[in-house]
Coordinates of C-alpha atoms in Angstrom, one line a residue:
X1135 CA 37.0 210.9 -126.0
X1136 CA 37.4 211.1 -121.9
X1137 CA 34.7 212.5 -120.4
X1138 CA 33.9 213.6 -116.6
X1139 CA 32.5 210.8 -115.9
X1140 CA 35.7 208.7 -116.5
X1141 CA 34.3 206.2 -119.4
X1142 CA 36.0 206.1 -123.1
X1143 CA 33.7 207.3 -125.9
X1144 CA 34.0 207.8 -129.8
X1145 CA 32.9 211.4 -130.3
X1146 CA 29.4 212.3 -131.5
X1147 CA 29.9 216.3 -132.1
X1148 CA 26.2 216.3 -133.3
X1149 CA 24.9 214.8 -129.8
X1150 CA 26.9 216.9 -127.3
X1151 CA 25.4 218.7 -124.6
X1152 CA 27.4 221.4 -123.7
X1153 CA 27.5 222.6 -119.9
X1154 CA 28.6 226.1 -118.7
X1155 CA 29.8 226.0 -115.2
X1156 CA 30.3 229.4 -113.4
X1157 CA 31.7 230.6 -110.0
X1158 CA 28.7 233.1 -109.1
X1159 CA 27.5 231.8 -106.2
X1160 CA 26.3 227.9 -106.1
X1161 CA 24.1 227.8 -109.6
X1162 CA 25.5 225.1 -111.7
X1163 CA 25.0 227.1 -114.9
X1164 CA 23.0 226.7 -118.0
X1165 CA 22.4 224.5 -120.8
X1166 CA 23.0 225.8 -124.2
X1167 CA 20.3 227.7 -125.6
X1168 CA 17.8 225.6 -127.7
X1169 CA 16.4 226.7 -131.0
X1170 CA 13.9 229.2 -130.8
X1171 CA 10.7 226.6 -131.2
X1172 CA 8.0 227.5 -134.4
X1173 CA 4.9 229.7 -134.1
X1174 CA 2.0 227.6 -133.9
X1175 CA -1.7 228.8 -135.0
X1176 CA -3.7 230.1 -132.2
X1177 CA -6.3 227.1 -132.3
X1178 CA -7.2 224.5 -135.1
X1179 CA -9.6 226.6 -137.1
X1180 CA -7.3 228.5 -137.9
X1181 CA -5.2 225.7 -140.0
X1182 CA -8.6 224.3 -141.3
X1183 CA -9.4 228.2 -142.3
X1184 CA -5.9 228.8 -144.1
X1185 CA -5.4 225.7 -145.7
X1186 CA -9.2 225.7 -147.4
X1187 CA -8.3 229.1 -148.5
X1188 CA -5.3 228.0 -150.1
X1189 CA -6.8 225.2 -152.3
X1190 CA -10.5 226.6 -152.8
X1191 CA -9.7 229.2 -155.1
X1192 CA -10.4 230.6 -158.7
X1193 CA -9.7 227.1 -160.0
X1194 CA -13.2 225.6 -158.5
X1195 CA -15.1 228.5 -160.0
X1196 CA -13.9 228.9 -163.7
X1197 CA -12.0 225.7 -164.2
X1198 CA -13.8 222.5 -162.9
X1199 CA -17.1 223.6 -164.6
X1200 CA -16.1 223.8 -167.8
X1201 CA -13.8 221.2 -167.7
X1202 CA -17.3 218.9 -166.5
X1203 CA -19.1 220.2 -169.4
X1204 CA -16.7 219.9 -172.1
X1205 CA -15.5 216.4 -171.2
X1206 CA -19.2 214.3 -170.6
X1207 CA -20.9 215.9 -168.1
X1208 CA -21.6 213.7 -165.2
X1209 CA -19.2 211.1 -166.4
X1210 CA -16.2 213.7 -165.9
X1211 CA -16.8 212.7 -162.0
X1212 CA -15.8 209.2 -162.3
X1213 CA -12.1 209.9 -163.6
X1214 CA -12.1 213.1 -161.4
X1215 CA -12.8 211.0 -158.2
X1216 CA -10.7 208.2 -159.3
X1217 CA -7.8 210.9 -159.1
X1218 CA -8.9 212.5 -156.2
X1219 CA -8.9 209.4 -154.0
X1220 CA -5.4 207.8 -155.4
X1221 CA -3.1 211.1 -156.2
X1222 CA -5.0 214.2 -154.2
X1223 CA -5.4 213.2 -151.4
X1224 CA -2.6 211.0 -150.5
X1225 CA -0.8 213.8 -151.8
X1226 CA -2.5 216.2 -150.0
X1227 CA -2.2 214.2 -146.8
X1228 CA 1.6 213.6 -147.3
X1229 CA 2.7 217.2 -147.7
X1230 CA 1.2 218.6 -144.7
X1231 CA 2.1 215.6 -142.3
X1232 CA 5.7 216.2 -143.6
X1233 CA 5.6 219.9 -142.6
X1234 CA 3.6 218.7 -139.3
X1235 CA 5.8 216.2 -138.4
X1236 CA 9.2 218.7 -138.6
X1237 CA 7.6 221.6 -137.8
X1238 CA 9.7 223.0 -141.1
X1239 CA 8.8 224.9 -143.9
X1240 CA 8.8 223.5 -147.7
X1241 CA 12.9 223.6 -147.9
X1242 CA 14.1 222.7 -144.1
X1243 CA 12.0 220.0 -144.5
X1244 CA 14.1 218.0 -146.8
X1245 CA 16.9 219.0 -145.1
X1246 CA 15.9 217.3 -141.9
X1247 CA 14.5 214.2 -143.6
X1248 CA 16.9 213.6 -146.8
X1249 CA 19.2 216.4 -147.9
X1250 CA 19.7 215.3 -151.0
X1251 CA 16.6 215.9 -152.2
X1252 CA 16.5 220.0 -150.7
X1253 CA 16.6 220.6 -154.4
X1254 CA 12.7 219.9 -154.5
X1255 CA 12.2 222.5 -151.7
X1256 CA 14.3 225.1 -153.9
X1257 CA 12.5 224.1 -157.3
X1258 CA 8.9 224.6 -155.8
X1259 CA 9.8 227.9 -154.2
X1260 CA 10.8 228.9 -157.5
X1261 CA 7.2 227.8 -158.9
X1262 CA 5.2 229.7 -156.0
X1263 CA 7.0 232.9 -156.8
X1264 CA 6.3 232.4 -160.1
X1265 CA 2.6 231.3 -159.4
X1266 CA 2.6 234.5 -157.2
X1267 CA 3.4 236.9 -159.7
X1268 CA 0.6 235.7 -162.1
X1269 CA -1.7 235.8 -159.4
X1270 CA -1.6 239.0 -158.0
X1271 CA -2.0 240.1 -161.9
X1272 CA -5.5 238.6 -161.4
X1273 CA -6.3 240.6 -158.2
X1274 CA -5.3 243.7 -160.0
X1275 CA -7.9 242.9 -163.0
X1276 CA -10.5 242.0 -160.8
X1277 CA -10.1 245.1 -158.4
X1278 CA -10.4 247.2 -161.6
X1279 CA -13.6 245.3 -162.7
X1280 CA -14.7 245.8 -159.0
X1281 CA -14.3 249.6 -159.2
X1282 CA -16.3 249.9 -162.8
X1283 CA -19.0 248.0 -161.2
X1284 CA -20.2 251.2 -159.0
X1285 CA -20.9 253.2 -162.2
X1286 CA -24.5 254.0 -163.1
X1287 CA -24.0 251.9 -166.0
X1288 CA -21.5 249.0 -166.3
X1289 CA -19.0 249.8 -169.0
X1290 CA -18.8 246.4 -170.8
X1291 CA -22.6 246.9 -171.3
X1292 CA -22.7 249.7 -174.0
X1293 CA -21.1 249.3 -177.4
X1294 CA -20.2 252.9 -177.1
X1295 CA -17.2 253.3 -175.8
X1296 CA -13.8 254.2 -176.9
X1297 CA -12.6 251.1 -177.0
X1298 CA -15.3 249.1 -178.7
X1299 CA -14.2 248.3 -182.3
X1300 CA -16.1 246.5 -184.9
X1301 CA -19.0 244.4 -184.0
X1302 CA -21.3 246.2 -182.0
X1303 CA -23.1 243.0 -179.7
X1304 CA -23.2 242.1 -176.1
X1305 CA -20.2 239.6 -176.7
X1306 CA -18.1 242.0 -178.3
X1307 CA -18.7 244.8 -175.6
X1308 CA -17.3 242.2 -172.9
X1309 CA -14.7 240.6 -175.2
X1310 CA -13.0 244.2 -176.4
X1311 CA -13.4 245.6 -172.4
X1312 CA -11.2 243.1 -171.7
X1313 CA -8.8 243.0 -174.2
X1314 CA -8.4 246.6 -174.9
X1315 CA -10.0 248.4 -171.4
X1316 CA -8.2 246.2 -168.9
X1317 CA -5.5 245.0 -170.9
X1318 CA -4.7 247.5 -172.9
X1319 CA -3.5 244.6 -175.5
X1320 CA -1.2 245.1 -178.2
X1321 CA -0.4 243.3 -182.0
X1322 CA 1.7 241.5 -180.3
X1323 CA 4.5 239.9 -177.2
X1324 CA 7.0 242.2 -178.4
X1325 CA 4.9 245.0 -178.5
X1326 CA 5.0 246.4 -174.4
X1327 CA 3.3 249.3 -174.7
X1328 CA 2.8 251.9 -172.5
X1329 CA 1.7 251.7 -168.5
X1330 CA -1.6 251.8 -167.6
X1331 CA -1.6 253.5 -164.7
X1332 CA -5.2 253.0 -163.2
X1333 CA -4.1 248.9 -163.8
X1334 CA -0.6 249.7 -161.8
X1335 CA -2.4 251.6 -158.7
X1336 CA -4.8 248.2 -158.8
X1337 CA -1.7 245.9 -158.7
X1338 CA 0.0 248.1 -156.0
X1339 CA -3.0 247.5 -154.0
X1340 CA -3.0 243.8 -154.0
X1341 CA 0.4 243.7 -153.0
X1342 CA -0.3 246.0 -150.0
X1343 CA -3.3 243.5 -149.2
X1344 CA -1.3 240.4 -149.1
X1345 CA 1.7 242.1 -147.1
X1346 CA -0.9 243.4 -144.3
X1347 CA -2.3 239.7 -144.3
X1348 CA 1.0 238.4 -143.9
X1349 CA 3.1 240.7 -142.4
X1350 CA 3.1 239.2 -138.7
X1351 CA 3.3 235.3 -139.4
X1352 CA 0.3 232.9 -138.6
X1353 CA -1.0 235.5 -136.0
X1354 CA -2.2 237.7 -138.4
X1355 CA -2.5 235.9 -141.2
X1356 CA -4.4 233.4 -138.8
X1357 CA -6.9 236.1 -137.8
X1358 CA -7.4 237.2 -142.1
X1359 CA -9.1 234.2 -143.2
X1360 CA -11.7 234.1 -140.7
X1361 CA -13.0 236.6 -143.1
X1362 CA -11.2 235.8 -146.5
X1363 CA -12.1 231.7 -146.8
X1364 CA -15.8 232.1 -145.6
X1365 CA -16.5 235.1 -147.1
X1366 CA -16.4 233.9 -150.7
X1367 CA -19.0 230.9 -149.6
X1368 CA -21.4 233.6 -148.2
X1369 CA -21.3 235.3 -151.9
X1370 CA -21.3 231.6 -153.3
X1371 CA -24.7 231.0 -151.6
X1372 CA -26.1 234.4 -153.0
X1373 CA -24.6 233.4 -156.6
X1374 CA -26.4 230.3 -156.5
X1375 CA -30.1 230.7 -155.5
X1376 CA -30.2 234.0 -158.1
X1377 CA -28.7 231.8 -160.6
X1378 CA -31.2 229.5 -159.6
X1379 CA -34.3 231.6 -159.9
X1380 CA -33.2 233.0 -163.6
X1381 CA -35.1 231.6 -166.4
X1382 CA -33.0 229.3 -168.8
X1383 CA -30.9 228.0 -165.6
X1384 CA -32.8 224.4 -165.5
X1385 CA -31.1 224.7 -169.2
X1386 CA -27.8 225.1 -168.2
X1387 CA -27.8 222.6 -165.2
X1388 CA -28.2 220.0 -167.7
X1389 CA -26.1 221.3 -170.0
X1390 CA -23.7 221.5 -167.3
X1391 CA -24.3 217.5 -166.1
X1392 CA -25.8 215.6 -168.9
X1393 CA -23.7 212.5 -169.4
X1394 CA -22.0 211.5 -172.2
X1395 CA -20.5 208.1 -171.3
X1396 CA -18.2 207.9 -175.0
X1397 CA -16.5 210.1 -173.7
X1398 CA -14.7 208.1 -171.3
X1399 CA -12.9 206.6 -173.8
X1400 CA -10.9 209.6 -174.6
X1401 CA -7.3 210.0 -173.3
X1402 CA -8.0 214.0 -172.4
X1403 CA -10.2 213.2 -170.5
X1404 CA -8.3 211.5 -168.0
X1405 CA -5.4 213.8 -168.4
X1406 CA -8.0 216.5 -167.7
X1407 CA -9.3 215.1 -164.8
X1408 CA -6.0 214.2 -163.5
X1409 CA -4.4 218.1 -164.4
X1410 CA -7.5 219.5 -162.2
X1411 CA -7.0 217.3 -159.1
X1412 CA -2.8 218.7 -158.6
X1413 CA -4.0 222.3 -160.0
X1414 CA -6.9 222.6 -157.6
X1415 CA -5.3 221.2 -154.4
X1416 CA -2.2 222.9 -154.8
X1417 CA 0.4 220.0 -154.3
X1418 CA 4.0 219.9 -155.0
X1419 CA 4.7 223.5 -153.9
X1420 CA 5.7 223.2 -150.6
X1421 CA 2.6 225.8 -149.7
X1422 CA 1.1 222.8 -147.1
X1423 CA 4.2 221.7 -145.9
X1424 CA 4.2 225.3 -144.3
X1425 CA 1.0 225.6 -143.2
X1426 CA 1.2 222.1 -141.5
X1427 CA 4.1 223.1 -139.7
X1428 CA 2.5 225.4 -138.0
X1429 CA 0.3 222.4 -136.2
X1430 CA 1.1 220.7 -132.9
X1431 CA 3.1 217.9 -133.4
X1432 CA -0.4 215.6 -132.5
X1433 CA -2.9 217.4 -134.5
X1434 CA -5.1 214.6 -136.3
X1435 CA -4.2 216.0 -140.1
X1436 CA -5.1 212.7 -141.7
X1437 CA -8.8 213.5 -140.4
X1438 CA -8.2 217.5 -141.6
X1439 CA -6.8 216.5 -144.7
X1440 CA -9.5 213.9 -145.9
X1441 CA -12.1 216.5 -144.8
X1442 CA -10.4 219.7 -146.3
X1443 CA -10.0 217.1 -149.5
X1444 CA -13.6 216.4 -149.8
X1445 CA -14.6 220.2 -149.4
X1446 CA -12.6 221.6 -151.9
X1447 CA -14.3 218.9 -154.6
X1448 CA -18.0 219.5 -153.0
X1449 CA -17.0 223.6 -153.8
X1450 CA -16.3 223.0 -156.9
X1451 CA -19.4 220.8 -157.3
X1452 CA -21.4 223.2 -156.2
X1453 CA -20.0 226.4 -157.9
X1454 CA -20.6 224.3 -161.2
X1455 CA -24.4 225.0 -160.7
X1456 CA -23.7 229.1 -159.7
X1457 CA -21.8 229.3 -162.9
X1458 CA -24.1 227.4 -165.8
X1459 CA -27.4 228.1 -164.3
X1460 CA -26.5 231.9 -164.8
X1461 CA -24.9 231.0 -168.2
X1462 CA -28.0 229.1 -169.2
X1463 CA -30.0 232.4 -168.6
X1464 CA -27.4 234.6 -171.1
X1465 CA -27.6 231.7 -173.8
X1466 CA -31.9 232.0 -173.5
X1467 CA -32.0 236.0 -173.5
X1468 CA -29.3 235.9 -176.1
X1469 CA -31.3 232.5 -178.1
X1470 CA -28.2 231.1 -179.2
X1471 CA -26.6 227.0 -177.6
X1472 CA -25.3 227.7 -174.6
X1473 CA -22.0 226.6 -175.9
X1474 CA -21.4 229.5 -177.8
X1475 CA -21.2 231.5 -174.3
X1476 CA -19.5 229.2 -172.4
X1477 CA -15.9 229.8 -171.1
X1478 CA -13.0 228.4 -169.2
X1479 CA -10.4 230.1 -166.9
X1480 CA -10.2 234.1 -166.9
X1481 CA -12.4 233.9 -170.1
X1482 CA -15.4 232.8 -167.7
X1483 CA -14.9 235.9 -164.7
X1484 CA -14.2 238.8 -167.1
X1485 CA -16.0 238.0 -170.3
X1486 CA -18.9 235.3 -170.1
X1487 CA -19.8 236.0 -166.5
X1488 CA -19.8 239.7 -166.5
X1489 CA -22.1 239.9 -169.9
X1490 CA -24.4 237.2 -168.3
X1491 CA -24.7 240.2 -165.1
X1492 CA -25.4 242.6 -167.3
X1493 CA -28.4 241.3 -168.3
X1494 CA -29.6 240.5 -164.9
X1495 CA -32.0 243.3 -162.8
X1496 CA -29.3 245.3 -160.9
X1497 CA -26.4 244.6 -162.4
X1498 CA -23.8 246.4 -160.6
X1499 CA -25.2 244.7 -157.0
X1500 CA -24.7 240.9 -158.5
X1501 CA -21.1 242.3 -160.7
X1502 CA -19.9 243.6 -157.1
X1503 CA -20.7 240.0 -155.2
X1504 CA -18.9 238.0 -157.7
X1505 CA -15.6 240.4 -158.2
X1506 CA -15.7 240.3 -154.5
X1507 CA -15.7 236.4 -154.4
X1508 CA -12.8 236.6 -156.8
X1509 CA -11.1 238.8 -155.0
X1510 CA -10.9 237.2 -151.6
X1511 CA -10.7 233.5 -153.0
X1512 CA -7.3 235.3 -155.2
X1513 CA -6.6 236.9 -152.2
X1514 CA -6.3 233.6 -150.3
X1515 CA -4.9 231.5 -152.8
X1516 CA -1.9 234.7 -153.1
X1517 CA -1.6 234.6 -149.3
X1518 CA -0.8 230.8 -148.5
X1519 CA 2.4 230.5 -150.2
X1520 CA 4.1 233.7 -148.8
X1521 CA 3.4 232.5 -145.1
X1522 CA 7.0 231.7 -143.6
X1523 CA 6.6 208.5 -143.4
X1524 CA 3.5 206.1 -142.3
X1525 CA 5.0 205.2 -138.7
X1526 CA 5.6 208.9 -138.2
X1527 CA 2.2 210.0 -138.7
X1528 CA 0.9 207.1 -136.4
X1529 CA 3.2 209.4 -133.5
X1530 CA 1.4 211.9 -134.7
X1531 CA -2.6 210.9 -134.7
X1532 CA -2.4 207.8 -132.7
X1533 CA -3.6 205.5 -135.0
X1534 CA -2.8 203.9 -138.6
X1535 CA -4.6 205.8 -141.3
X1536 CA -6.3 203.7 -144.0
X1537 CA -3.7 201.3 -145.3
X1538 CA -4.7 202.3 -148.6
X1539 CA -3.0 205.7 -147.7
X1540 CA 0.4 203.9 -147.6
X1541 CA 0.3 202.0 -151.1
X1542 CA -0.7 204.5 -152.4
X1543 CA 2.3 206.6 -151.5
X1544 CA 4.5 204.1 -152.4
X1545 CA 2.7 202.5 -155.2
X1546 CA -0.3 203.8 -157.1
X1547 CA 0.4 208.0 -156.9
X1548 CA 3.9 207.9 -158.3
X1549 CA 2.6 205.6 -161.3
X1550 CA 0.0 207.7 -162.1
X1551 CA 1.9 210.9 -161.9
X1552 CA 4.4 209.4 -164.1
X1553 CA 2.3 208.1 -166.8
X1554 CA -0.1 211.5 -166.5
X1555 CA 3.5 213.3 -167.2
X1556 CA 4.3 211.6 -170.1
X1557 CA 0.6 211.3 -171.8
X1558 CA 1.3 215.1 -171.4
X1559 CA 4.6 215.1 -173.4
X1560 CA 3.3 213.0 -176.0
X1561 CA 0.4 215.3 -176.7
X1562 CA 2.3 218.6 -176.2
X1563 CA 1.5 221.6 -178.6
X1564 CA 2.6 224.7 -178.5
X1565 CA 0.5 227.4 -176.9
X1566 CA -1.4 229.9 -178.3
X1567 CA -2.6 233.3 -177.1
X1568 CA -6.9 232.8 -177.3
X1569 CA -5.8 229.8 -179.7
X1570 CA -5.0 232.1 -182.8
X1571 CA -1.7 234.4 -181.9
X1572 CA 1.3 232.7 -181.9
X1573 CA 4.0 233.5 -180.1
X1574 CA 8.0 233.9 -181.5
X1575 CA 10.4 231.3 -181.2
X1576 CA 11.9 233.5 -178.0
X1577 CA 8.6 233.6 -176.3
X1578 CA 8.6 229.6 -176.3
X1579 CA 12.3 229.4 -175.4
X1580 CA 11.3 231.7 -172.6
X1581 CA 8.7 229.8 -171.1
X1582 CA 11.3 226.7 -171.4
X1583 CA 13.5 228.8 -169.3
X1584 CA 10.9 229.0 -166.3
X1585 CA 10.0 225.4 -166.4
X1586 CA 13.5 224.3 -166.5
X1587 CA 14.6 226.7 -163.7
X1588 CA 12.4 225.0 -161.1
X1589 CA 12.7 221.4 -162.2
X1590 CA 16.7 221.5 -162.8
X1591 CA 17.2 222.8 -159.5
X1592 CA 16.8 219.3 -158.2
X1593 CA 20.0 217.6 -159.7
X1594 CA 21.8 220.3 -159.4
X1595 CA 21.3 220.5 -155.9
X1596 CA 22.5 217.1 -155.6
X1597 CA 25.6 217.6 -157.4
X1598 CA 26.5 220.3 -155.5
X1599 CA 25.3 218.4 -152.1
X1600 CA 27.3 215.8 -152.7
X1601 CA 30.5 217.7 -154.2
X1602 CA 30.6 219.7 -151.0
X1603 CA 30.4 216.7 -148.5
X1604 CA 33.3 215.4 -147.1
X1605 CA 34.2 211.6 -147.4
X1606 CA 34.3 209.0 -150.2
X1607 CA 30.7 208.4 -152.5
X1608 CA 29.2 206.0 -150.4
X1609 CA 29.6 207.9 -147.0
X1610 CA 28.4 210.8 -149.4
X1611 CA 25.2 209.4 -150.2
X1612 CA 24.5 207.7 -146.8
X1613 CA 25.2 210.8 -145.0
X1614 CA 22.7 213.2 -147.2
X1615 CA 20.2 210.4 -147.3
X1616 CA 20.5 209.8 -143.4
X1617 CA 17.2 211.5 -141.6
X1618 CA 18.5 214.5 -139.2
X1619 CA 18.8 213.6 -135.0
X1620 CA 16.9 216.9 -133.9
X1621 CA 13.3 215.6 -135.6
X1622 CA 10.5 214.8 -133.3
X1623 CA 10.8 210.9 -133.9
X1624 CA 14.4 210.5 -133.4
X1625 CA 14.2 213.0 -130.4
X1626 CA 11.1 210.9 -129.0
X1627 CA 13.0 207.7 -129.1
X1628 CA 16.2 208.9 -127.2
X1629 CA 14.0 210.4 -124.6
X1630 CA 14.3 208.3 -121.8
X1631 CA 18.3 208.0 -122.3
X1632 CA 18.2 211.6 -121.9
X1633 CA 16.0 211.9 -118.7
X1634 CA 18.6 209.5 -117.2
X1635 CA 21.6 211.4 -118.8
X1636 CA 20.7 214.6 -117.2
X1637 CA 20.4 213.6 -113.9
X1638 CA 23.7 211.8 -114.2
X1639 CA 25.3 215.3 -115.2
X1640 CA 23.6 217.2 -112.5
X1641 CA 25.2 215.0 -110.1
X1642 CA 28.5 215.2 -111.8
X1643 CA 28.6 219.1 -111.2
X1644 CA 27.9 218.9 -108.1
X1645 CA 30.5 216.7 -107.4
X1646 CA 33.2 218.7 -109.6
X1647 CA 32.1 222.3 -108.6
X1648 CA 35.0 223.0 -106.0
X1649 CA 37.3 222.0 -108.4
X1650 CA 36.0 225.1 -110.9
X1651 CA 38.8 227.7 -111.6
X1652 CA 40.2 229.9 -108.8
X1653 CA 40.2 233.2 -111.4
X1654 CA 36.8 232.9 -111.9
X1655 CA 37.2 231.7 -115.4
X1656 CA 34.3 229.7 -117.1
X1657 CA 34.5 226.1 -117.7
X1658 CA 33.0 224.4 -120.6
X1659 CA 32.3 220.7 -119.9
X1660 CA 30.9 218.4 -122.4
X1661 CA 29.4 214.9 -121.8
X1662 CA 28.1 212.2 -124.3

């Protein structure tokens, strides 16, 4: 198209630069507004801060210890760190460079680097909310267990209460407070029941909480995990050196890391390992694409990732030893293997670890520490997602990261990923409530609803990309796999063109300013 400056050019609508030329006095106008840029944290701790509060959270406390346990001890670490160094954190590092390097959430990401693929944006925004709603459940249970721990006696101490039916031990105090007190649970999934209101005023709270920690963007939720991630370490500490001094804890620290090399020769416990490196570090959902956003476009993630990486492994390491040692003390008061006490997931912080604190001198100070950890390590995990390539990241830190990284990306993670996934199909079962209820044939179809509505948004997504794109297949496909202009890179690259550009078009309206409209009218001039 002719421009002003009198040289034939093929339009490029997305490269314009449009001009506004007025008639008040001699300005020369203004340049059309640019985007409004992205908040940034206020200084680096605050990333570092927010991002270990996203990963380190109930996972390291009642997951990786009895997953260490049950699956060889001390031998569970060789598979675990074999997973950690070729699928977390490349992974890790990968997600929050992408979000770094576009300064875009978890969807606009894909739609400045590949549009066909914004499907996997959509898909693992559907998987946050759903990991959302479970999790806020959790705050509300332990918020209730919180509030019970301030009573002269602990309530899932004595056998005589209302809701304690049959067996009248320690075990089945904690097991029935649970299932009956706090759940209020019925015969069965299609059995609702009735609203349990002091459980309700719980759940509103934690959804007050998180709004207030999120309610004005990285500012304040920058300023909240000052608190929130260090917090739960303080209690951590305390945890420990009680657990520690209690008799019967040397018991459970080798329960806890006694090795068991056989068992490396089992297929579960690789897929084990494997499922508690992308559960604990929180890949896939698009959570650290956000927070990295949030960086300056030179912030050294590779060095924050690898050391974010490493601490959320040490935490879990270490809250290994809080846990058992306490458990080793309940199994010696109690005299049975400590086996019989120990738990995994929600099992362990409302049944086995609240009977082992009833035991303890001052029960309701050591039950209020560890329902506080819980609650501020839920708290942060429930917070993150609600916050609004290898040359690339060299732009970004200034130097190549460990060539390993790369083949890795390319190479070793999606291999493992993809033979992890289909160990997992072949040795599917169908799940069981506390491995004895099971559930109707709609309860199963269901949960097959809710996996399939994240993962099938990604081909649909591409049909509907490339149905609504103008041009024949191939010009389909090469325009929604073609990287957008406006990202730092491309921007970078055309920078010295545009330095040179603009002071050609200042120039050219100075030239051309007498010849603006007599009526006063504004001209809109566009240059290439």
């Amino acid at each position: 198209m002719p421009s002003l400056l009198g040289v034939e050019m093929d339009p490029q609508p997305s490269s314009q630069l449009k001009i506004t030329l007025t008639n008040s006095g001699n300005k020369l106008g203004h340049v059309q507004a640019k985007p409004q840029e992205r908040e940034q944290w206020s200084n680096k701790l605050e990333f570092i801060l927010a991002v270990a509060g996203h990963i380190i959270g109930l996972g390291n406390i009642w997951r990786f210890p009895y997953l260490c346990y049950k699956n060889g001890g001390g031998v569970f670490l060789i598979p675990y760190v074999l997973f950690l160094f070729t699928c977390g954190i490349p992974l890790f590092f990968l997600e929050t460079s992408l979000g770094q390097f576009t300064s875009q959430g978890g969807i606009t990401c894909w739609r400045k680097i590949c549009p066909l693929f914004e499907g996997l944006g959509y898909g693992s925004q559907v998987v946050v909310l759903y990991t959302g709603v479970y999790y806020i459940v959790i705050l509300a249970w332990t918020f209730l267990y919180l509030f019970s721990s301030v009573r002269t006696e602990l309530p899932w101490a004595s056998c005589d209460n209302s809701w304690n039916t049959g067996s009248k031990t320690s075990f089945s105090s904690c097991y029935t407070h649970t299932l009956r007190r706090i759940l209020g649970l019925s015969e069965g999934i299609d059995q609702i029941g009735n609203i349990r209101w002091d459980l309700a005023l719980c759940l509103l709270l934690a959804w007050v909480l998180c709004y207030f920690c999120v309610w004005n963007g990285v500012k304040s939720t920058g300023k909240v995990v000052y608190f929130t991630a260090t917090f739960p370490y303080v209690m951590l500490v305390v945890l420990l050196v009680r657990g520690l001094t209690l008799p019967g804890a040397q018991e459970g620290i080798v329960f806890y890391l006694y090795p068991d090399p056989s068992r490396l020769t089992d297929p579960e416990v690789w897929m084990d390992a494997g499922s508690q490196i992308f559960y604990s570090y929180g890949v896939c959902t698009g959570v650290l694409t956000s927070l990295g956003s949030y960086n300056k476009y030179n912030n050294n993630c590779y060095r924050d990732c690898v050391y974010l990486c490493l601490l959320n492994s040490l935490t879990s390491f270490v809250a290994g030893f809080a846990i058992f040692s306490v458990l080793g003390f309940m199994a010696k008061e109690q005299g049975v293997d400590i086996s019989m006490v120990a738990e995994s997931g929600p099992g362990l912080a409302f049944i086995a670890y609240p009977r082992a604190v009833a035991l303890m001198p001052l029960p309701q100070l050591w039950a209020i520490f560890f329902f506080v950890m819980i609650i501020f390590l839920g708290l942060d995990s429930e917070v993150g997602p609600w916050i609004k390539s290898n040359s690339n990241v060299i732009d970004m830190i200034g130097y190549r990261p460990w060539p390993f990284m790369k083949y890795c990306w390319q190479y070793v993670t999606p291999a493992i990923c993809t033979c992890t996934f289909l160990f997992s199909l072949i040795k599917y079962t169908p799940l069981k409530f506390n491995n004895t209820y099971e559930y109707p044939w709609w309860g199963y179809a269901l949960g097959g609803f809710f996996t399939l509505s994240s993962t099938l948004l990604v081909p649909l997504w591409m049909l509907y990309a490339v149905c609504v794109t103008p041009g024949t297949l191939k010009q389909r496909l090469k325009l929604l796999c073609t990287p957008s202009m406006d990202i730092p890179r491309a921007t970078k690259k055309a920078s010295n063109h545009e330095a040179f550009q603009t002071f050609t078009e200042l120039h050219t309206l100075r030239t051309t300013e007498s010849s603006t409209d007599k009526d006063g009218k504004t001209q809109t001039l566009s240059v290439i």
